[in-house]
Amino acid sequence: MDSAEDAISRAIAYISRQHAAAYQNATHVMGAYSTAKFVELVAERFGMPSDQIERFSRFRCEGRVFQVAMITDALQDAAENGYGECAPLVEENVGYLLDSKEERSWRYFPGFAPLPYDADSLGQVTQALVRAGRTRPAALDGAFELAAANTWDDGSLSTFFSESTDPERR
């Protein structure tokens, strides 16, 4: 085995171990203090019922959707280039990505409503789903409608998607 193939094999082995461990090393955990401060700022700026402030101030923010989507893209590259052992990982990851969608789209920290849906997660998840042949209107229509509603007059797109029709809340 040449050095490039050896490196690829080691990388796939590492990703396989991480996959089995729910991608622990790829998961972004926001600390309790940062979570509470973020909720405080959102509540001050946009308002939030006191029960939600209490709930989300203690929320354990774990982000891995974006990371798994990126890893899935790399695994798809490997599978397309002869590393067939990556195909089952791709399928499982795609299932996870589809299951991680909230009502309309994906959030960097699933379940953490104070942080809106975001363009980065939507884009990376969409790429993984398209490459896996798993796109369906039911999975993406609401997310794309939300993205379109967060497009500015000059064509730029907000990173975070507001569900409000008020441009000041974007």
PDB file of C-alpha atoms in Angstrom:
ATOM      1  CA  MET A   1       0.000   0.000   0.000  1.00  0.00           C
ATOM      2  CA  ASP A   2       1.414   3.399  -0.909  1.00  0.00           C
ATOM      3  CA  SER A   3       1.460   6.255   1.580  1.00  0.00           C
ATOM      4  CA  ALA A   4      -1.682   7.957   0.195  1.00  0.00           C
ATOM      5  CA  GLU A   5      -3.722   4.755   0.386  1.00  0.00           C
ATOM      6  CA  ASP A   6      -2.358   4.070   3.850  1.00  0.00           C
ATOM      7  CA  ALA A   7      -3.388   7.550   4.995  1.00  0.00           C
ATOM      8  CA  ILE A   8      -6.856   7.144   3.476  1.00  0.00           C
ATOM      9  CA  SER A   9      -7.284   3.752   5.138  1.00  0.00           C
ATOM     10  CA  ARG A  10      -6.236   5.183   8.521  1.00  0.00           C
ATOM     11  CA  ALA A  11      -8.650   8.094   8.076  1.00  0.00           C
ATOM     12  CA  ILE A  12     -11.526   5.749   7.201  1.00  0.00           C
ATOM     13  CA  ALA A  13     -10.703   3.553  10.193  1.00  0.00           C
ATOM     14  CA  TYR A  14     -10.719   6.621  12.458  1.00  0.00           C
ATOM     15  CA  ILE A  15     -14.032   7.856  11.041  1.00  0.00           C
ATOM     16  CA  SER A  16     -15.493   4.357  11.459  1.00  0.00           C
ATOM     17  CA  ARG A  17     -14.523   4.368  15.141  1.00  0.00           C
ATOM     18  CA  GLN A  18     -15.962   7.848  15.557  1.00  0.00           C
ATOM     19  CA  HIS A  19     -19.150   6.758  13.811  1.00  0.00           C
ATOM     20  CA  ALA A  20     -19.509   3.879  16.279  1.00  0.00           C
ATOM     21  CA  ALA A  21     -19.063   6.393  19.121  1.00  0.00           C
ATOM     22  CA  ALA A  22     -21.651   8.863  17.725  1.00  0.00           C
ATOM     23  CA  TYR A  23     -18.873  11.179  16.502  1.00  0.00           C
ATOM     24  CA  GLN A  24     -17.830  12.245  19.989  1.00  0.00           C
ATOM     25  CA  ASN A  25     -14.744  14.080  18.748  1.00  0.00           C
ATOM     26  CA  ALA A  26     -16.756  15.996  16.155  1.00  0.00           C
ATOM     27  CA  THR A  27     -19.492  17.107  18.539  1.00  0.00           C
ATOM     28  CA  HIS A  28     -19.461  20.758  19.572  1.00  0.00           C
ATOM     29  CA  VAL A  29     -20.724  21.207  23.130  1.00  0.00           C
ATOM     30  CA  MET A  30     -21.502  24.768  24.165  1.00  0.00           C
ATOM     31  CA  GLY A  31     -20.673  25.334  27.818  1.00  0.00           C
ATOM     32  CA  ALA A  32     -23.381  26.000  30.390  1.00  0.00           C
ATOM     33  CA  TYR A  33     -22.261  29.592  31.016  1.00  0.00           C
ATOM     34  CA  SER A  34     -22.223  30.421  27.296  1.00  0.00           C
ATOM     35  CA  THR A  35     -25.623  28.825  26.815  1.00  0.00           C
ATOM     36  CA  ALA A  36     -27.147  30.822  29.674  1.00  0.00           C
ATOM     37  CA  LYS A  37     -25.589  34.082  28.428  1.00  0.00           C
ATOM     38  CA  PHE A  38     -26.788  33.423  24.886  1.00  0.00           C
ATOM     39  CA  VAL A  39     -30.337  32.842  26.125  1.00  0.00           C
ATOM     40  CA  GLU A  40     -30.121  36.013  28.212  1.00  0.00           C
ATOM     41  CA  LEU A  41     -29.082  38.046  25.155  1.00  0.00           C
ATOM     42  CA  VAL A  42     -31.795  36.546  22.945  1.00  0.00           C
ATOM     43  CA  ALA A  43     -34.411  37.232  25.618  1.00  0.00           C
ATOM     44  CA  GLU A  44     -33.263  40.851  25.940  1.00  0.00           C
ATOM     45  CA  ARG A  45     -33.182  41.462  22.195  1.00  0.00           C
ATOM     46  CA  PHE A  46     -36.230  39.543  20.993  1.00  0.00           C
ATOM     47  CA  GLY A  47     -38.195  38.657  24.109  1.00  0.00           C
ATOM     48  CA  MET A  48     -38.800  35.163  25.398  1.00  0.00           C
ATOM     49  CA  PRO A  49     -41.320  33.742  27.871  1.00  0.00           C
ATOM     50  CA  SER A  50     -39.846  33.104  31.329  1.00  0.00           C
ATOM     51  CA  ASP A  51     -40.481  29.349  31.143  1.00  0.00           C
ATOM     52  CA  GLN A  52     -38.413  29.182  27.941  1.00  0.00           C
ATOM     53  CA  ILE A  53     -35.653  31.299  29.480  1.00  0.00           C
ATOM     54  CA  GLU A  54     -35.462  28.860  32.373  1.00  0.00           C
ATOM     55  CA  ARG A  55     -35.623  25.795  30.112  1.00  0.00           C
ATOM     56  CA  PHE A  56     -33.104  26.924  27.535  1.00  0.00           C
ATOM     57  CA  SER A  57     -30.686  28.465  30.045  1.00  0.00           C
ATOM     58  CA  ARG A  58     -30.081  24.919  31.279  1.00  0.00           C
ATOM     59  CA  PHE A  59     -30.191  23.248  27.863  1.00  0.00           C
ATOM     60  CA  ARG A  60     -27.228  21.051  26.941  1.00  0.00           C
ATOM     61  CA  CYS A  61     -26.235  22.276  23.484  1.00  0.00           C
ATOM     62  CA  GLU A  62     -24.604  19.536  21.417  1.00  0.00           C
ATOM     63  CA  GLY A  63     -24.019  20.225  17.765  1.00  0.00           C
ATOM     64  CA  ARG A  64     -23.112  17.440  15.416  1.00  0.00           C
ATOM     65  CA  VAL A  65     -25.551  17.710  12.490  1.00  0.00           C
ATOM     66  CA  PHE A  66     -23.330  20.066  10.479  1.00  0.00           C
ATOM     67  CA  GLN A  67     -20.246  18.006  11.324  1.00  0.00           C
ATOM     68  CA  VAL A  68     -21.896  14.690  10.393  1.00  0.00           C
ATOM     69  CA  ALA A  69     -23.048  16.215   7.107  1.00  0.00           C
ATOM     70  CA  MET A  70     -19.465  17.260   6.317  1.00  0.00           C
ATOM     71  CA  ILE A  71     -18.119  13.844   7.301  1.00  0.00           C
ATOM     72  CA  THR A  72     -20.792  12.221   5.141  1.00  0.00           C
ATOM     73  CA  ASP A  73     -19.647  14.276   2.166  1.00  0.00           C
ATOM     74  CA  ALA A  74     -16.070  13.043   2.670  1.00  0.00           C
ATOM     75  CA  LEU A  75     -17.283   9.449   3.077  1.00  0.00           C
ATOM     76  CA  GLN A  76     -19.237   9.826  -0.162  1.00  0.00           C
ATOM     77  CA  ASP A  77     -16.036  10.937  -1.890  1.00  0.00           C
ATOM     78  CA  ALA A  78     -14.261   7.860  -0.542  1.00  0.00           C
ATOM     79  CA  ALA A  79     -17.086   5.482  -1.496  1.00  0.00           C
ATOM     80  CA  GLU A  80     -17.136   6.897  -5.032  1.00  0.00           C
ATOM     81  CA  ASN A  81     -13.397   6.245  -5.279  1.00  0.00           C
ATOM     82  CA  GLY A  82     -13.399   2.567  -4.413  1.00  0.00           C
ATOM     83  CA  TYR A  83     -13.676   2.534  -0.628  1.00  0.00           C
ATOM     84  CA  GLY A  84     -16.917   0.570  -0.461  1.00  0.00           C
ATOM     85  CA  GLU A  85     -16.685   0.163   3.320  1.00  0.00           C
ATOM     86  CA  CYS A  86     -17.822   3.791   3.548  1.00  0.00           C
ATOM     87  CA  ALA A  87     -21.230   3.170   1.933  1.00  0.00           C
ATOM     88  CA  PRO A  88     -22.930   1.789   5.082  1.00  0.00           C
ATOM     89  CA  LEU A  89     -21.607   4.721   7.112  1.00  0.00           C
ATOM     90  CA  VAL A  90     -23.044   7.124   4.535  1.00  0.00           C
ATOM     91  CA  GLU A  91     -26.451   5.445   4.749  1.00  0.00           C
ATOM     92  CA  GLU A  92     -26.519   5.555   8.538  1.00  0.00           C
ATOM     93  CA  ASN A  93     -25.356   9.177   8.573  1.00  0.00           C
ATOM     94  CA  VAL A  94     -28.021  10.171   6.050  1.00  0.00           C
ATOM     95  CA  GLY A  95     -30.649   8.522   8.264  1.00  0.00           C
ATOM     96  CA  TYR A  96     -29.328  10.511  11.224  1.00  0.00           C
ATOM     97  CA  LEU A  97     -29.428  13.738   9.211  1.00  0.00           C
ATOM     98  CA  LEU A  98     -33.016  13.149   8.108  1.00  0.00           C
ATOM     99  CA  ASP A  99     -34.035  12.303  11.683  1.00  0.00           C
ATOM    100  CA  SER A 100     -32.318  15.463  12.991  1.00  0.00           C
ATOM    101  CA  LYS A 101     -34.518  17.814  11.015  1.00  0.00           C
ATOM    102  CA  GLU A 102     -36.796  19.854  13.202  1.00  0.00           C
ATOM    103  CA  GLU A 103     -40.079  21.303  11.993  1.00  0.00           C
ATOM    104  CA  ARG A 104     -38.818  23.274   9.002  1.00  0.00           C
ATOM    105  CA  SER A 105     -35.068  22.805   8.789  1.00  0.00           C
ATOM    106  CA  TRP A 106     -31.908  21.958  10.725  1.00  0.00           C
ATOM    107  CA  ARG A 107     -30.319  23.800  13.660  1.00  0.00           C
ATOM    108  CA  TYR A 108     -26.662  23.772  14.603  1.00  0.00           C
ATOM    109  CA  PHE A 109     -27.762  22.768  18.114  1.00  0.00           C
ATOM    110  CA  PRO A 110     -30.837  20.568  17.593  1.00  0.00           C
ATOM    111  CA  GLY A 111     -33.662  21.358  19.970  1.00  0.00           C
ATOM    112  CA  PHE A 112     -32.161  24.682  21.040  1.00  0.00           C
ATOM    113  CA  ALA A 113     -34.836  27.044  19.721  1.00  0.00           C
ATOM    114  CA  PRO A 114     -33.083  30.306  20.752  1.00  0.00           C
ATOM    115  CA  LEU A 115     -30.526  29.608  18.006  1.00  0.00           C
ATOM    116  CA  PRO A 116     -32.456  29.774  14.727  1.00  0.00           C
ATOM    117  CA  TYR A 117     -32.238  27.395  11.828  1.00  0.00           C
ATOM    118  CA  ASP A 118     -29.144  28.199   9.777  1.00  0.00           C
ATOM    119  CA  ALA A 119     -27.963  28.340   6.192  1.00  0.00           C
ATOM    120  CA  ASP A 120     -24.712  26.447   6.849  1.00  0.00           C
ATOM    121  CA  SER A 121     -26.436  23.378   8.256  1.00  0.00           C
ATOM    122  CA  LEU A 122     -29.078  23.464   5.516  1.00  0.00           C
ATOM    123  CA  GLY A 123     -26.454  23.694   2.777  1.00  0.00           C
ATOM    124  CA  GLN A 124     -24.238  20.913   4.084  1.00  0.00           C
ATOM    125  CA  VAL A 125     -27.146  18.584   4.882  1.00  0.00           C
ATOM    126  CA  THR A 126     -28.664  19.234   1.462  1.00  0.00           C
ATOM    127  CA  GLN A 127     -25.394  18.338  -0.246  1.00  0.00           C
ATOM    128  CA  ALA A 128     -25.156  15.053   1.664  1.00  0.00           C
ATOM    129  CA  LEU A 129     -28.791  14.183   0.919  1.00  0.00           C
ATOM    130  CA  VAL A 130     -28.502  15.037  -2.787  1.00  0.00           C
ATOM    131  CA  ARG A 131     -25.342  12.976  -3.176  1.00  0.00           C
ATOM    132  CA  ALA A 132     -26.999  10.051  -1.392  1.00  0.00           C
ATOM    133  CA  GLY A 133     -30.078  10.283  -3.615  1.00  0.00           C
ATOM    134  CA  ARG A 134     -32.274  10.869  -0.562  1.00  0.00           C
ATOM    135  CA  THR A 135     -33.796  14.257  -1.321  1.00  0.00           C
ATOM    136  CA  ARG A 136     -37.552  14.440  -1.187  1.00  0.00           C
ATOM    137  CA  PRO A 137     -39.723  17.551  -1.303  1.00  0.00           C
ATOM    138  CA  ALA A 138     -41.046  16.796   2.183  1.00  0.00           C
ATOM    139  CA  ALA A 139     -37.511  16.922   3.551  1.00  0.00           C
ATOM    140  CA  LEU A 140     -36.400  20.147   1.905  1.00  0.00           C
ATOM    141  CA  ASP A 141     -39.338  22.290   0.766  1.00  0.00           C
ATOM    142  CA  GLY A 142     -39.983  23.945   4.135  1.00  0.00           C
ATOM    143  CA  ALA A 143     -36.283  24.578   4.647  1.00  0.00           C
ATOM    144  CA  PHE A 144     -35.875  26.148   1.216  1.00  0.00           C
ATOM    145  CA  GLU A 145     -38.996  28.276   1.727  1.00  0.00           C
ATOM    146  CA  LEU A 146     -37.507  29.510   4.997  1.00  0.00           C
ATOM    147  CA  ALA A 147     -34.188  30.253   3.277  1.00  0.00           C
ATOM    148  CA  ALA A 148     -35.971  32.152   0.508  1.00  0.00           C
ATOM    149  CA  ALA A 149     -37.847  34.210   3.100  1.00  0.00           C
ATOM    150  CA  ASN A 150     -34.464  35.194   4.566  1.00  0.00           C
ATOM    151  CA  THR A 151     -33.015  36.440   1.303  1.00  0.00           C
ATOM    152  CA  TRP A 152     -32.309  40.156   1.122  1.00  0.00           C
ATOM    153  CA  ASP A 153     -33.088  42.461  -1.797  1.00  0.00           C
ATOM    154  CA  ASP A 154     -29.473  42.231  -3.019  1.00  0.00           C
ATOM    155  CA  GLY A 155     -29.704  38.421  -3.182  1.00  0.00           C
ATOM    156  CA  SER A 156     -27.657  37.729  -0.066  1.00  0.00           C
ATOM    157  CA  LEU A 157     -28.890  35.191   2.440  1.00  0.00           C
ATOM    158  CA  SER A 158     -28.938  35.545   6.207  1.00  0.00           C
ATOM    159  CA  THR A 159     -26.809  32.970   8.026  1.00  0.00           C
ATOM    160  CA  PHE A 160     -29.530  32.444  10.602  1.00  0.00           C
ATOM    161  CA  PHE A 161     -33.122  32.104   9.455  1.00  0.00           C
ATOM    162  CA  SER A 162     -35.749  34.173  11.188  1.00  0.00           C
ATOM    163  CA  GLU A 163     -39.287  32.885  11.034  1.00  0.00           C
ATOM    164  CA  SER A 164     -40.526  36.425  11.543  1.00  0.00           C
ATOM    165  CA  THR A 165     -41.723  38.505   8.604  1.00  0.00           C
ATOM    166  CA  ASP A 166     -40.193  41.573  10.306  1.00  0.00           C
ATOM    167  CA  PRO A 167     -36.827  42.367   8.610  1.00  0.00           C
ATOM    168  CA  GLU A 168     -35.569  43.866  11.904  1.00  0.00           C
ATOM    169  CA  ARG A 169     -35.646  40.385  13.438  1.00  0.00           C
ATOM    170  CA  ARG A 170     -33.300  38.895  10.833  1.00  0.00           C
TER     171      ARG A 170
END
